[in-house]
Amino acid sequence: MTVSKTRKGFINSMHKYVYLFSEGNGSMRELLGGKGANLAEMTNLGMPVPQGFTISTEACTKYYEDDRNINDEIKAQVYEALARIEKINGKKFGDAKNPLLVSVRSGARASMPGMMDTILNLGLNDEVAAGLIAGNPTPAFTRFVYDSYRRFIQMFSDVVMELSKKTFEVIIDEVKAAKGVKNDIDLDADDMKKLVELFKAHYKEEKGEDFPTDPAVQLMEAIKAVFRSWDNPRANVYRRMNDIPYSWGTAVNVQPMVFGNLNDKSGTGEKALFGEYLINAQGEDVVAGIRTPSKISKLHEEMPAVYDQFADIANRLENHYRDMQDMEFTIENGKLYMLQTRNGKRTAAAALKIACDLVDEGMISREEAVMRVEPKQLDSLLHPQFDAAALKAAEVVGKGLAASPGAACGRVVFSAEDAKSWAANGEKVVLVRLETSPEDIEGMAAAQGILTVRGGLTSHAAVVARGMGTCCVSGCGEITMHEEEKYFTLAGKDYREGDWISIDGSTGNIYGCAVKTVEATISGNFDRFMKWADSFRVLRVRTNADNPRDTAQAVKFGAEGIGLCRTEHMFFESTRIKAM
């Protein structure tokens, strides 16, 4: 809260909604979001971070309280912060001769995939592009400017104005086809300028108005888009799955652009020190798969000084956060800039290894290690898993909800009766249904896994599968089902009865081939970790078991007794269910 005295002597209280990176720190995650807090922390550590500002999660909450409007107080603080970073960076937002271009990113306090994509190069328009080129009218720089401009139009149209990204990709493909080239990098400055004009014409055709050229309008619309993304369907589903309160809101990070596509001494990348980077590229090129990146080790050959600086920063950040970090960086004309760091995403097995390694290195205690691994990650290790090498070679063809953990591989069947009869003949099957019902129970029990087109995490398929300990992926709406003809279509391919598929109930991934599975075992890091947990716990652990098979498995995993036995489940046996 800032307090100021007016001319008449009255005291005005103004709530602070906007923070420069230099005004925050890593402990302000609830206010600045994870990304903003980490950018502030890296700034405090003296790392090369392009200096911008964060609009707080409270501003997002206020936006919804004000009927989805950004009030004048928040706007004034945004423009004040913008003026301060103009001074820090020696550039002016919207100026044709020395323009400040910015990126706009969302950043909630909890990592939320599926929120909003990043907007890069915001602040560009025809005058700014022309002014930039006038200062360096070489073909390479002209190409760079128009490449940045067409990227901005495409991203802004997609993310902010909700025009389909694919329609712009079609325009790019048409320009490449007309020139007889296959890759974006083969397009020259004139081609990029042509794409800018084609993109603007497409925008006007779709929206009925010209593409916004006022940088201030561009910025406010982008901020609104971040706030709106907090309430989009993907975000709502993810929050429900992960118990993230709606009231938290998301922060917005506005940061000066540094250009990885400026020249061959520029590049962008992520994830150290196993990681990848691209020369002459911008951030989305790495994750979009448009070009094949190089391994981070090759940076040591191309830019040894930058590599050594990056390796030192990576080591410092991991020691500071005492955890494995996922980092993003850009190199502009041979100078390294850090754009983000966060605790790295990891599989259940990796989470155990990292926790044990950090204990062995003396960085965290055993108590901290136990608290760092999510219980549901451990649950997934108690079920069959995909073989790591086989999984690496498999292609994801679809994704549903991760309804019941484990991995399953089998031949496609479309009815409970077929699942039961095929399994009786020694075949491994995956039962694929629009949705399941109590009549399917025998087939569900016989199947290695269950895949449904409809239903959520509390659907019949999901609840029963979890009770049985059977892998299940539910609610894959991408599937077109042809139940009578006994085939379904996914990602443009037909899968018929008897075809092999594999599903991962821990991630929701669907693979259009057979992927080898391995049985769960408690050994190595898992055994070690569970012994630590046993030494700290005060409650005894009993199992939920309804039959001798489940009881024996629970005792094998360390259960000390039976806590819940639902006697009605005795009737699920194949010789009894029909009588019921």
Coordinates of C-alpha atoms in Angstrom, one line a residue:
M1 CA 0.0 0.0 0.0
T2 CA 1.4 3.4 -1.0
V3 CA 0.3 6.6 0.8
S4 CA 0.5 10.1 -0.7
K5 CA -0.5 13.6 0.4
T6 CA -2.7 15.5 -1.9
R7 CA -2.6 19.3 -2.5
K8 CA -5.4 19.9 0.0
G9 CA -3.7 17.9 2.7
F10 CA -5.9 14.8 2.5
I11 CA -4.2 11.4 2.5
N12 CA -4.9 9.0 -0.4
S13 CA -4.2 5.3 -0.1
M14 CA -3.4 3.5 -3.3
H15 CA -3.2 -0.3 -3.3
K16 CA -0.1 -1.6 -5.1
Y17 CA -0.9 -3.9 -8.0
V18 CA 2.3 -3.6 -10.1
Y19 CA 5.8 -4.5 -9.1
L20 CA 9.1 -4.1 -10.9
F21 CA 11.2 -7.3 -10.8
S22 CA 13.6 -5.4 -8.5
E23 CA 10.8 -4.8 -6.0
G24 CA 9.9 -8.5 -5.5
N25 CA 11.5 -11.7 -4.2
G26 CA 11.1 -15.4 -4.3
S27 CA 8.8 -15.4 -1.2
M28 CA 6.1 -13.3 -2.9
R29 CA 4.8 -16.2 -5.0
E30 CA 1.1 -15.7 -3.8
L31 CA 1.2 -12.1 -5.0
L32 CA 3.6 -12.3 -8.0
G33 CA 2.9 -15.8 -9.2
G34 CA 5.6 -18.4 -9.6
K35 CA 7.2 -16.9 -12.7
G36 CA 7.2 -13.3 -11.3
A37 CA 8.6 -14.4 -8.0
N38 CA 11.4 -16.3 -9.7
L39 CA 12.2 -13.4 -12.0
A40 CA 12.4 -11.2 -9.0
E41 CA 14.6 -13.7 -7.1
M42 CA 17.0 -14.0 -10.1
T43 CA 17.2 -10.2 -10.3
N44 CA 18.1 -10.1 -6.6
L45 CA 20.8 -12.7 -7.2
G46 CA 22.4 -10.4 -9.8
M47 CA 21.6 -12.6 -12.8
P48 CA 21.2 -11.2 -16.4
V49 CA 17.4 -10.8 -16.4
P50 CA 15.7 -8.3 -18.8
Q51 CA 14.1 -5.9 -16.4
G52 CA 10.3 -5.7 -16.5
F53 CA 7.4 -5.8 -14.1
T54 CA 4.7 -8.1 -12.8
I55 CA 1.0 -7.3 -12.5
S56 CA -0.1 -9.1 -9.3
T57 CA -2.7 -11.8 -8.8
E58 CA -4.7 -9.3 -6.8
A59 CA -5.1 -7.3 -10.0
C60 CA -6.6 -10.4 -11.7
T61 CA -9.1 -10.8 -8.8
K62 CA -10.0 -7.1 -9.1
Y63 CA -10.5 -7.5 -12.8
Y64 CA -13.2 -10.1 -12.1
E65 CA -14.7 -8.1 -9.3
D66 CA -15.0 -5.1 -11.7
D67 CA -17.0 -7.2 -14.2
R68 CA -14.0 -8.1 -16.3
N69 CA -12.6 -4.6 -16.6
I70 CA -9.1 -3.2 -15.8
N71 CA -9.8 -0.2 -13.6
D72 CA -8.0 3.2 -14.0
E73 CA -5.9 2.7 -10.9
I74 CA -4.3 -0.5 -12.3
K75 CA -3.8 1.1 -15.7
A76 CA -2.0 4.0 -14.2
Q77 CA 0.3 1.7 -12.3
V78 CA 1.0 -0.3 -15.5
Y79 CA 1.9 2.9 -17.4
E80 CA 4.1 4.1 -14.5
A81 CA 6.0 0.8 -14.4
L82 CA 6.3 0.9 -18.2
A83 CA 7.9 4.4 -17.9
R84 CA 10.4 3.1 -15.3
I85 CA 11.5 0.1 -17.4
E86 CA 11.8 2.5 -20.5
K87 CA 14.3 4.4 -18.4
I88 CA 16.1 1.3 -17.2
N89 CA 16.4 -0.1 -20.8
G90 CA 17.0 3.2 -22.6
K91 CA 14.2 2.6 -25.0
K92 CA 10.6 4.0 -25.4
F93 CA 7.5 2.0 -25.9
G94 CA 5.9 2.8 -29.3
D95 CA 8.8 5.0 -30.4
A96 CA 9.7 4.5 -34.1
K97 CA 13.4 5.3 -33.7
N98 CA 14.3 3.5 -30.5
P99 CA 11.3 1.2 -29.6
L100 CA 10.9 -0.9 -26.5
L101 CA 9.2 -4.2 -27.5
V102 CA 7.9 -6.5 -24.7
S103 CA 6.7 -10.0 -24.1
V104 CA 3.5 -10.7 -22.1
R105 CA 3.3 -14.0 -20.1
S106 CA 0.9 -15.4 -17.6
G107 CA 2.2 -16.8 -14.3
A108 CA -0.1 -18.2 -11.6
R109 CA 1.4 -19.2 -8.2
A110 CA 1.0 -22.9 -9.1
S111 CA 2.2 -24.2 -12.5
M112 CA -0.8 -24.5 -14.8
P113 CA -0.2 -26.0 -18.2
G114 CA -2.9 -25.0 -20.7
M115 CA -3.3 -21.4 -19.4
M116 CA -2.2 -18.8 -22.0
D117 CA 0.6 -18.9 -24.6
T118 CA 3.2 -16.2 -24.5
I119 CA 2.9 -13.1 -26.7
L120 CA 6.3 -11.9 -28.1
N121 CA 7.3 -8.7 -29.9
L122 CA 4.3 -6.6 -28.5
G123 CA 4.6 -3.0 -29.5
L124 CA 5.4 -3.6 -33.2
N125 CA 3.4 -1.7 -35.9
D126 CA 4.3 -0.5 -39.4
E127 CA 6.0 2.7 -38.2
V128 CA 8.1 0.9 -35.5
A129 CA 9.1 -1.7 -38.1
A130 CA 10.2 1.0 -40.6
G131 CA 12.0 2.9 -37.9
L132 CA 14.0 -0.2 -36.8
I133 CA 15.0 -1.0 -40.4
A134 CA 16.0 2.7 -41.1
G135 CA 18.7 2.3 -38.4
N136 CA 20.1 -0.9 -40.0
P137 CA 18.8 -1.4 -43.6
T138 CA 20.6 -4.7 -44.3
P139 CA 18.7 -7.6 -45.8
A140 CA 19.4 -9.8 -42.7
F141 CA 18.1 -7.2 -40.2
T142 CA 15.1 -6.3 -42.4
R143 CA 14.2 -10.0 -42.5
F144 CA 14.6 -10.2 -38.7
V145 CA 12.2 -7.2 -38.2
Y146 CA 9.5 -8.5 -40.4
D147 CA 9.9 -12.0 -39.1
S148 CA 9.3 -10.6 -35.6
Y149 CA 6.4 -8.6 -36.8
R150 CA 4.6 -11.5 -38.5
R151 CA 5.1 -13.6 -35.4
F152 CA 3.5 -10.9 -33.2
I153 CA 0.5 -10.6 -35.5
Q154 CA 0.0 -14.4 -35.5
M155 CA 0.4 -14.7 -31.7
F156 CA -1.7 -11.7 -30.8
S157 CA -4.5 -12.8 -33.2
D158 CA -4.4 -16.4 -31.8
V159 CA -4.0 -15.7 -28.0
V160 CA -5.7 -12.4 -27.6
M161 CA -8.3 -12.2 -30.3
E162 CA -9.0 -16.0 -30.5
L163 CA -8.4 -16.5 -34.2
S164 CA -7.2 -19.9 -35.2
K165 CA -3.5 -20.3 -35.3
K166 CA -3.8 -22.9 -38.0
T167 CA -5.2 -20.4 -40.6
F168 CA -2.0 -18.4 -40.3
E169 CA 0.1 -21.5 -40.8
V170 CA -1.8 -22.2 -44.0
I171 CA -0.8 -18.8 -45.3
I172 CA 2.8 -19.5 -44.4
D173 CA 2.7 -22.8 -46.2
E174 CA 1.1 -21.1 -49.3
V175 CA 4.0 -18.6 -49.4
K176 CA 6.6 -21.3 -49.0
A177 CA 4.9 -23.4 -51.7
A178 CA 4.8 -20.4 -54.1
K179 CA 8.5 -19.9 -53.6
G180 CA 9.4 -23.6 -53.8
V181 CA 10.9 -23.9 -50.3
K182 CA 10.1 -26.1 -47.3
N183 CA 11.4 -24.3 -44.2
D184 CA 10.5 -20.9 -42.7
I185 CA 14.2 -20.0 -42.5
D186 CA 14.4 -20.2 -46.3
L187 CA 12.0 -17.2 -46.6
D188 CA 13.8 -13.8 -47.2
A189 CA 13.0 -10.3 -46.1
D190 CA 10.5 -9.7 -48.9
D191 CA 8.7 -12.9 -48.1
M192 CA 8.4 -11.9 -44.4
K193 CA 7.1 -8.5 -45.4
K194 CA 4.5 -10.1 -47.7
L195 CA 3.5 -12.4 -44.8
V196 CA 2.9 -9.3 -42.6
E197 CA 0.5 -7.9 -45.2
L198 CA -1.3 -11.2 -45.7
F199 CA -1.7 -11.7 -42.0
K200 CA -3.2 -8.2 -41.5
A201 CA -5.6 -8.8 -44.4
H202 CA -6.6 -12.1 -42.9
Y203 CA -7.2 -10.5 -39.5
K204 CA -9.4 -7.8 -41.1
E205 CA -11.4 -10.3 -43.0
E206 CA -12.0 -12.4 -39.9
K207 CA -12.6 -9.6 -37.4
G208 CA -14.1 -6.9 -39.6
E209 CA -11.5 -4.3 -38.4
D210 CA -7.9 -3.4 -38.8
F211 CA -5.2 -5.1 -36.7
P212 CA -4.6 -2.8 -33.6
T213 CA -1.5 -0.6 -34.2
D214 CA -1.5 1.4 -31.0
P215 CA 1.1 -0.3 -28.7
A216 CA -0.9 0.9 -25.6
V217 CA -4.0 -0.8 -26.9
Q218 CA -2.0 -4.0 -27.7
L219 CA -0.6 -4.1 -24.2
M220 CA -4.0 -3.7 -22.4
E221 CA -5.7 -6.2 -24.6
A222 CA -2.9 -8.7 -23.9
I223 CA -3.2 -8.2 -20.1
K224 CA -6.9 -8.8 -20.4
A225 CA -6.3 -12.0 -22.3
V226 CA -4.0 -13.3 -19.5
F227 CA -6.7 -12.5 -16.9
R228 CA -9.4 -14.2 -19.1
S229 CA -7.2 -17.3 -19.5
W230 CA -7.6 -17.9 -15.7
D231 CA -11.3 -18.7 -16.4
N232 CA -10.9 -20.7 -19.7
P233 CA -12.2 -24.3 -19.8
R234 CA -8.7 -25.8 -19.8
A235 CA -7.7 -23.9 -16.7
N236 CA -10.9 -24.8 -14.9
V237 CA -10.4 -28.5 -15.6
Y238 CA -6.8 -28.3 -14.4
R239 CA -7.7 -26.5 -11.2
R240 CA -10.4 -29.1 -10.4
M241 CA -7.9 -31.9 -11.0
N242 CA -5.2 -30.3 -8.8
D243 CA -7.3 -28.6 -6.1
I244 CA -6.2 -25.1 -7.1
P245 CA -8.6 -22.4 -5.7
Y246 CA -10.3 -20.2 -8.3
S247 CA -9.7 -17.2 -5.9
W248 CA -5.9 -17.3 -6.4
G249 CA -6.0 -15.6 -9.8
T250 CA -3.0 -15.3 -12.1
A251 CA -0.2 -12.7 -12.4
V252 CA 1.0 -11.1 -15.7
N253 CA 4.7 -10.6 -16.5
V254 CA 5.7 -7.8 -18.9
Q255 CA 9.3 -8.1 -19.9
P256 CA 11.5 -6.3 -22.5
M257 CA 12.2 -8.4 -25.6
V258 CA 15.7 -9.9 -26.2
F259 CA 16.0 -11.5 -29.6
G260 CA 17.2 -15.0 -30.2
N261 CA 16.5 -14.6 -33.9
L262 CA 18.7 -11.4 -34.4
N263 CA 21.6 -13.2 -36.1
D264 CA 23.7 -16.4 -35.9
K265 CA 25.2 -15.2 -32.6
S266 CA 21.7 -15.3 -31.1
G267 CA 19.5 -18.2 -30.0
T268 CA 17.0 -19.5 -27.5
G269 CA 16.6 -22.6 -25.3
E270 CA 15.4 -24.3 -22.2
K271 CA 16.2 -27.0 -19.6
A272 CA 19.7 -27.2 -18.3
L273 CA 22.0 -28.9 -18.2
F274 CA 20.2 -31.5 -20.1
G275 CA 18.6 -29.3 -22.7
E276 CA 18.2 -28.0 -26.1
Y277 CA 18.6 -24.7 -28.0
L278 CA 18.1 -23.2 -31.4
I279 CA 20.4 -20.6 -33.2
N280 CA 18.5 -17.7 -34.8
A281 CA 15.1 -18.6 -33.3
Q282 CA 12.5 -17.3 -30.8
G283 CA 11.2 -19.2 -27.8
E284 CA 8.2 -21.0 -29.3
D285 CA 10.4 -22.5 -32.0
V286 CA 12.0 -24.8 -29.4
V287 CA 8.8 -26.2 -27.9
A288 CA 6.7 -26.2 -31.2
G289 CA 8.9 -28.7 -33.0
I290 CA 9.2 -26.4 -36.1
R291 CA 12.9 -27.0 -36.2
T292 CA 15.2 -29.6 -34.6
P293 CA 17.2 -28.0 -31.8
S294 CA 20.8 -28.8 -30.8
K295 CA 21.9 -30.4 -27.6
I296 CA 23.0 -27.9 -25.0
S297 CA 26.5 -29.4 -25.0
K298 CA 27.0 -28.1 -28.6
L299 CA 26.7 -24.5 -27.3
H300 CA 30.1 -25.1 -25.7
E301 CA 31.5 -25.4 -29.2
E302 CA 29.6 -22.5 -30.8
M303 CA 29.7 -20.0 -27.9
P304 CA 32.1 -21.3 -25.1
A305 CA 32.0 -18.1 -23.0
V306 CA 28.1 -18.1 -23.0
Y307 CA 28.0 -21.8 -22.2
D308 CA 30.3 -21.4 -19.2
Q309 CA 28.3 -18.4 -17.9
F310 CA 25.1 -20.4 -18.4
A311 CA 26.5 -23.5 -16.7
D312 CA 27.5 -21.3 -13.7
I313 CA 24.1 -19.7 -13.5
A314 CA 22.4 -23.2 -13.7
N315 CA 24.6 -24.4 -10.8
R316 CA 23.9 -21.3 -8.7
L317 CA 20.1 -21.6 -9.3
E318 CA 19.9 -25.3 -8.4
N319 CA 22.0 -24.6 -5.2
H320 CA 19.8 -21.6 -4.3
Y321 CA 16.5 -23.4 -4.8
R322 CA 17.8 -26.8 -3.7
D323 CA 15.9 -28.5 -6.4
M324 CA 16.2 -29.4 -10.1
Q325 CA 15.5 -26.4 -12.2
D326 CA 13.8 -25.9 -15.6
M327 CA 15.3 -22.8 -17.1
E328 CA 14.7 -20.7 -20.3
F329 CA 17.2 -18.4 -21.8
T330 CA 17.9 -16.3 -24.8
I331 CA 21.2 -15.2 -26.3
E332 CA 21.1 -11.9 -28.2
N333 CA 24.1 -11.0 -30.2
G334 CA 26.4 -13.1 -28.0
K335 CA 24.9 -11.9 -24.7
L336 CA 23.0 -14.3 -22.3
Y337 CA 19.7 -13.4 -20.8
M338 CA 17.7 -15.5 -18.3
L339 CA 14.0 -15.5 -19.0
Q340 CA 12.6 -18.0 -16.4
T341 CA 13.5 -20.6 -13.9
R342 CA 11.1 -23.0 -12.0
N343 CA 11.2 -26.3 -10.3
G344 CA 11.5 -28.8 -13.1
K345 CA 8.6 -31.2 -13.9
R346 CA 9.5 -34.8 -13.3
T347 CA 8.2 -38.3 -13.5
A348 CA 7.4 -40.2 -10.3
A349 CA 10.7 -42.3 -10.6
A350 CA 12.7 -39.1 -11.3
A351 CA 11.1 -37.3 -8.3
L352 CA 12.3 -40.2 -6.0
K353 CA 15.8 -40.1 -7.5
I354 CA 16.1 -36.4 -7.2
A355 CA 14.9 -36.4 -3.6
C356 CA 17.3 -39.2 -2.7
D357 CA 20.2 -37.5 -4.6
L358 CA 19.6 -34.1 -2.8
V359 CA 19.7 -35.9 0.6
D360 CA 22.9 -37.7 -0.4
E361 CA 24.4 -34.3 -1.5
G362 CA 23.5 -32.8 1.9
M363 CA 21.2 -30.2 0.3
I364 CA 17.9 -31.2 2.0
S365 CA 17.0 -33.4 5.0
R366 CA 15.1 -36.7 4.8
E367 CA 12.0 -35.0 6.2
E368 CA 12.2 -32.4 3.4
A369 CA 12.7 -35.2 0.8
V370 CA 9.5 -37.0 2.0
M371 CA 7.5 -33.9 1.8
R372 CA 8.7 -33.0 -1.8
V373 CA 7.2 -36.1 -3.5
E374 CA 3.5 -36.0 -4.2
P375 CA 1.5 -39.0 -2.8
K376 CA -0.2 -39.5 -6.1
Q377 CA 3.2 -39.8 -7.8
L378 CA 4.0 -42.7 -5.4
D379 CA 0.6 -44.2 -6.2
S380 CA 1.6 -44.4 -9.9
L381 CA 4.7 -46.4 -9.0
L382 CA 2.5 -49.1 -7.3
H383 CA 1.0 -50.0 -10.7
P384 CA 2.6 -51.4 -13.9
Q385 CA 4.8 -48.8 -15.8
F386 CA 5.9 -48.5 -19.4
D387 CA 9.5 -49.6 -20.1
A388 CA 11.5 -46.3 -20.4
A389 CA 13.2 -47.2 -23.6
A390 CA 10.0 -48.4 -25.3
L391 CA 8.1 -45.3 -24.2
K392 CA 10.8 -43.0 -25.7
A393 CA 10.2 -44.6 -29.1
A394 CA 6.4 -44.4 -28.9
E395 CA 4.3 -41.5 -30.3
V396 CA 1.4 -40.0 -28.4
V397 CA -1.7 -40.0 -30.7
G398 CA -4.2 -38.6 -28.2
K399 CA -4.9 -37.5 -24.6
G400 CA -7.7 -38.0 -22.2
L401 CA -8.0 -37.6 -18.4
A402 CA -5.6 -39.5 -16.2
A403 CA -8.4 -41.4 -14.4
S404 CA -6.6 -44.3 -12.8
P405 CA -2.8 -44.7 -12.6
G406 CA -0.7 -47.3 -14.2
A407 CA 0.2 -48.4 -17.8
A408 CA -1.7 -50.8 -20.0
C409 CA -1.0 -52.3 -23.4
G410 CA -3.4 -54.6 -25.2
R411 CA -5.6 -55.3 -28.2
V412 CA -8.6 -53.1 -28.8
V413 CA -12.0 -54.6 -27.9
F414 CA -15.4 -52.8 -27.8
S415 CA -17.5 -54.8 -25.4
A416 CA -17.2 -56.4 -21.9
E417 CA -18.1 -59.8 -23.4
D418 CA -15.3 -59.6 -25.9
A419 CA -12.9 -58.4 -23.2
K420 CA -13.7 -61.4 -21.1
S421 CA -13.5 -64.0 -23.9
W422 CA -10.3 -62.6 -25.4
A423 CA -8.7 -62.5 -22.0
A424 CA -9.8 -66.1 -21.3
N425 CA -7.9 -67.0 -24.5
G426 CA -4.7 -65.4 -23.1
E427 CA -5.0 -62.1 -25.0
K428 CA -4.2 -58.8 -23.3
V429 CA -6.9 -56.3 -24.1
V430 CA -7.8 -52.6 -23.7
L431 CA -11.6 -52.1 -23.4
V432 CA -12.6 -49.1 -25.4
R433 CA -16.1 -47.7 -24.7
L434 CA -18.1 -44.5 -25.2
E435 CA -18.7 -44.9 -21.4
T436 CA -19.0 -47.8 -19.1
S437 CA -21.9 -49.0 -16.9
P438 CA -22.3 -51.6 -14.1
E439 CA -23.0 -54.3 -16.7
D440 CA -19.4 -53.9 -18.0
I441 CA -17.8 -54.9 -14.7
E442 CA -16.6 -58.4 -15.9
G443 CA -15.0 -56.9 -19.0
M444 CA -13.4 -54.2 -16.9
A445 CA -11.9 -56.7 -14.6
A446 CA -10.5 -58.8 -17.5
A447 CA -9.0 -55.8 -19.3
Q448 CA -5.4 -54.5 -18.9
G449 CA -6.8 -51.0 -19.2
I450 CA -10.0 -49.0 -19.9
L451 CA -10.3 -46.1 -22.4
T452 CA -13.6 -44.1 -22.6
V453 CA -14.7 -41.3 -24.9
R454 CA -17.0 -39.7 -22.4
G455 CA -16.8 -39.2 -18.6
G456 CA -14.6 -37.4 -16.1
L457 CA -12.6 -38.3 -13.1
T458 CA -15.7 -39.3 -11.2
S459 CA -17.3 -41.3 -14.0
H460 CA -18.2 -45.0 -13.5
A461 CA -15.2 -46.1 -15.5
A462 CA -12.8 -43.9 -13.4
V463 CA -14.2 -44.8 -10.0
V464 CA -14.4 -48.6 -10.7
A465 CA -11.0 -48.7 -12.3
R466 CA -9.4 -47.0 -9.3
G467 CA -11.1 -49.4 -7.0
M468 CA -9.8 -52.3 -9.0
G469 CA -6.3 -50.9 -9.4
T470 CA -6.8 -51.0 -13.2
C471 CA -5.3 -48.4 -15.5
C472 CA -8.0 -46.0 -17.0
V473 CA -8.0 -43.0 -19.3
S474 CA -11.4 -41.4 -19.5
G475 CA -13.0 -38.5 -21.5
C476 CA -10.9 -38.6 -24.7
G477 CA -13.3 -36.5 -26.8
E478 CA -10.8 -36.6 -29.7
I479 CA -12.0 -40.2 -30.4
T480 CA -14.7 -40.7 -33.0
M481 CA -16.4 -44.0 -32.0
H482 CA -17.9 -46.5 -34.4
E483 CA -19.0 -49.1 -31.9
E484 CA -21.2 -51.2 -34.2
E485 CA -18.5 -51.4 -36.8
K486 CA -15.9 -52.1 -34.1
Y487 CA -13.4 -49.4 -34.8
F488 CA -12.6 -45.9 -33.6
T489 CA -10.8 -43.0 -35.3
L490 CA -8.1 -41.0 -33.5
A491 CA -5.6 -38.5 -35.0
G492 CA -6.7 -39.4 -38.5
K493 CA -6.1 -43.2 -38.1
D494 CA -8.7 -46.0 -37.7
Y495 CA -8.1 -48.5 -34.9
R496 CA -10.0 -51.7 -35.3
E497 CA -10.8 -54.6 -33.0
G498 CA -7.6 -56.5 -32.4
D499 CA -5.2 -53.6 -33.1
W500 CA -2.6 -52.8 -30.4
I501 CA -2.8 -49.6 -28.3
S502 CA -1.3 -48.5 -25.1
I503 CA -2.6 -46.1 -22.4
D504 CA -1.1 -44.3 -19.5
G505 CA -3.5 -43.7 -16.6
S506 CA -1.0 -41.5 -14.8
T507 CA -0.7 -38.9 -17.7
G508 CA -3.8 -39.6 -19.9
N509 CA -1.6 -40.3 -22.9
I510 CA -2.7 -42.7 -25.6
Y511 CA -0.2 -44.5 -27.9
G512 CA -1.2 -46.1 -31.2
C513 CA 1.0 -49.1 -30.8
A514 CA 2.2 -51.7 -28.3
V515 CA 4.5 -50.3 -25.6
K516 CA 6.2 -52.8 -23.3
T517 CA 5.1 -52.6 -19.6
V518 CA 7.0 -53.6 -16.5
E519 CA 5.6 -54.6 -13.1
A520 CA 5.8 -52.4 -10.1
T521 CA 8.5 -53.3 -7.5
I522 CA 9.4 -51.6 -4.2
S523 CA 13.2 -51.5 -4.4
G524 CA 16.1 -49.0 -4.8
N525 CA 15.1 -45.4 -4.2
F526 CA 11.4 -46.3 -3.7
D527 CA 12.2 -48.7 -0.9
R528 CA 14.7 -46.3 0.7
F529 CA 12.1 -43.4 0.5
M530 CA 9.3 -45.4 2.0
K531 CA 11.5 -46.4 4.9
W532 CA 12.2 -42.7 5.5
A533 CA 8.4 -42.1 5.5
D534 CA 7.9 -45.0 7.9
S535 CA 10.3 -43.5 10.3
F536 CA 8.4 -40.2 10.4
R537 CA 4.8 -41.3 10.3
V538 CA 2.6 -41.6 13.4
L539 CA -0.4 -43.4 11.9
R540 CA -0.5 -47.1 11.0
V541 CA -1.3 -48.0 7.3
R542 CA -4.1 -50.4 6.5
T543 CA -5.4 -51.5 3.2
N544 CA -8.7 -51.3 1.3
A545 CA -9.0 -54.9 0.2
D546 CA -12.0 -57.0 -0.9
N547 CA -10.5 -60.3 -1.9
P548 CA -7.4 -62.5 -1.1
R549 CA -5.5 -61.3 -4.2
D550 CA -5.7 -57.6 -3.2
T551 CA -4.9 -58.4 0.4
A552 CA -1.8 -60.4 -0.5
Q553 CA -0.6 -57.5 -2.8
A554 CA -1.2 -54.9 0.0
V555 CA 0.8 -56.9 2.5
K556 CA 3.6 -57.2 -0.1
F557 CA 3.6 -53.4 -0.3
G558 CA 3.8 -53.0 3.5
A559 CA 0.2 -52.8 4.7
E560 CA -0.3 -53.6 8.4
G561 CA -3.9 -54.8 8.2
I562 CA -7.2 -54.4 6.5
G563 CA -8.9 -51.1 7.1
L564 CA -11.9 -51.4 4.7
C565 CA -13.5 -54.5 3.2
R566 CA -16.6 -54.0 1.2
T567 CA -18.3 -57.3 1.4
E568 CA -20.7 -56.6 -1.5
H569 CA -17.7 -56.8 -3.8
M570 CA -17.6 -60.5 -3.3
F571 CA -20.4 -60.6 -5.9
F572 CA -18.1 -59.2 -8.6
E573 CA -16.6 -62.6 -9.2
S574 CA -17.5 -63.9 -12.6
T575 CA -19.4 -66.9 -11.2
R576 CA -21.6 -64.7 -9.0
I577 CA -22.2 -61.4 -10.9
K578 CA -24.9 -62.8 -13.2
A579 CA -26.8 -64.2 -10.3
M580 CA -27.0 -60.6 -8.9

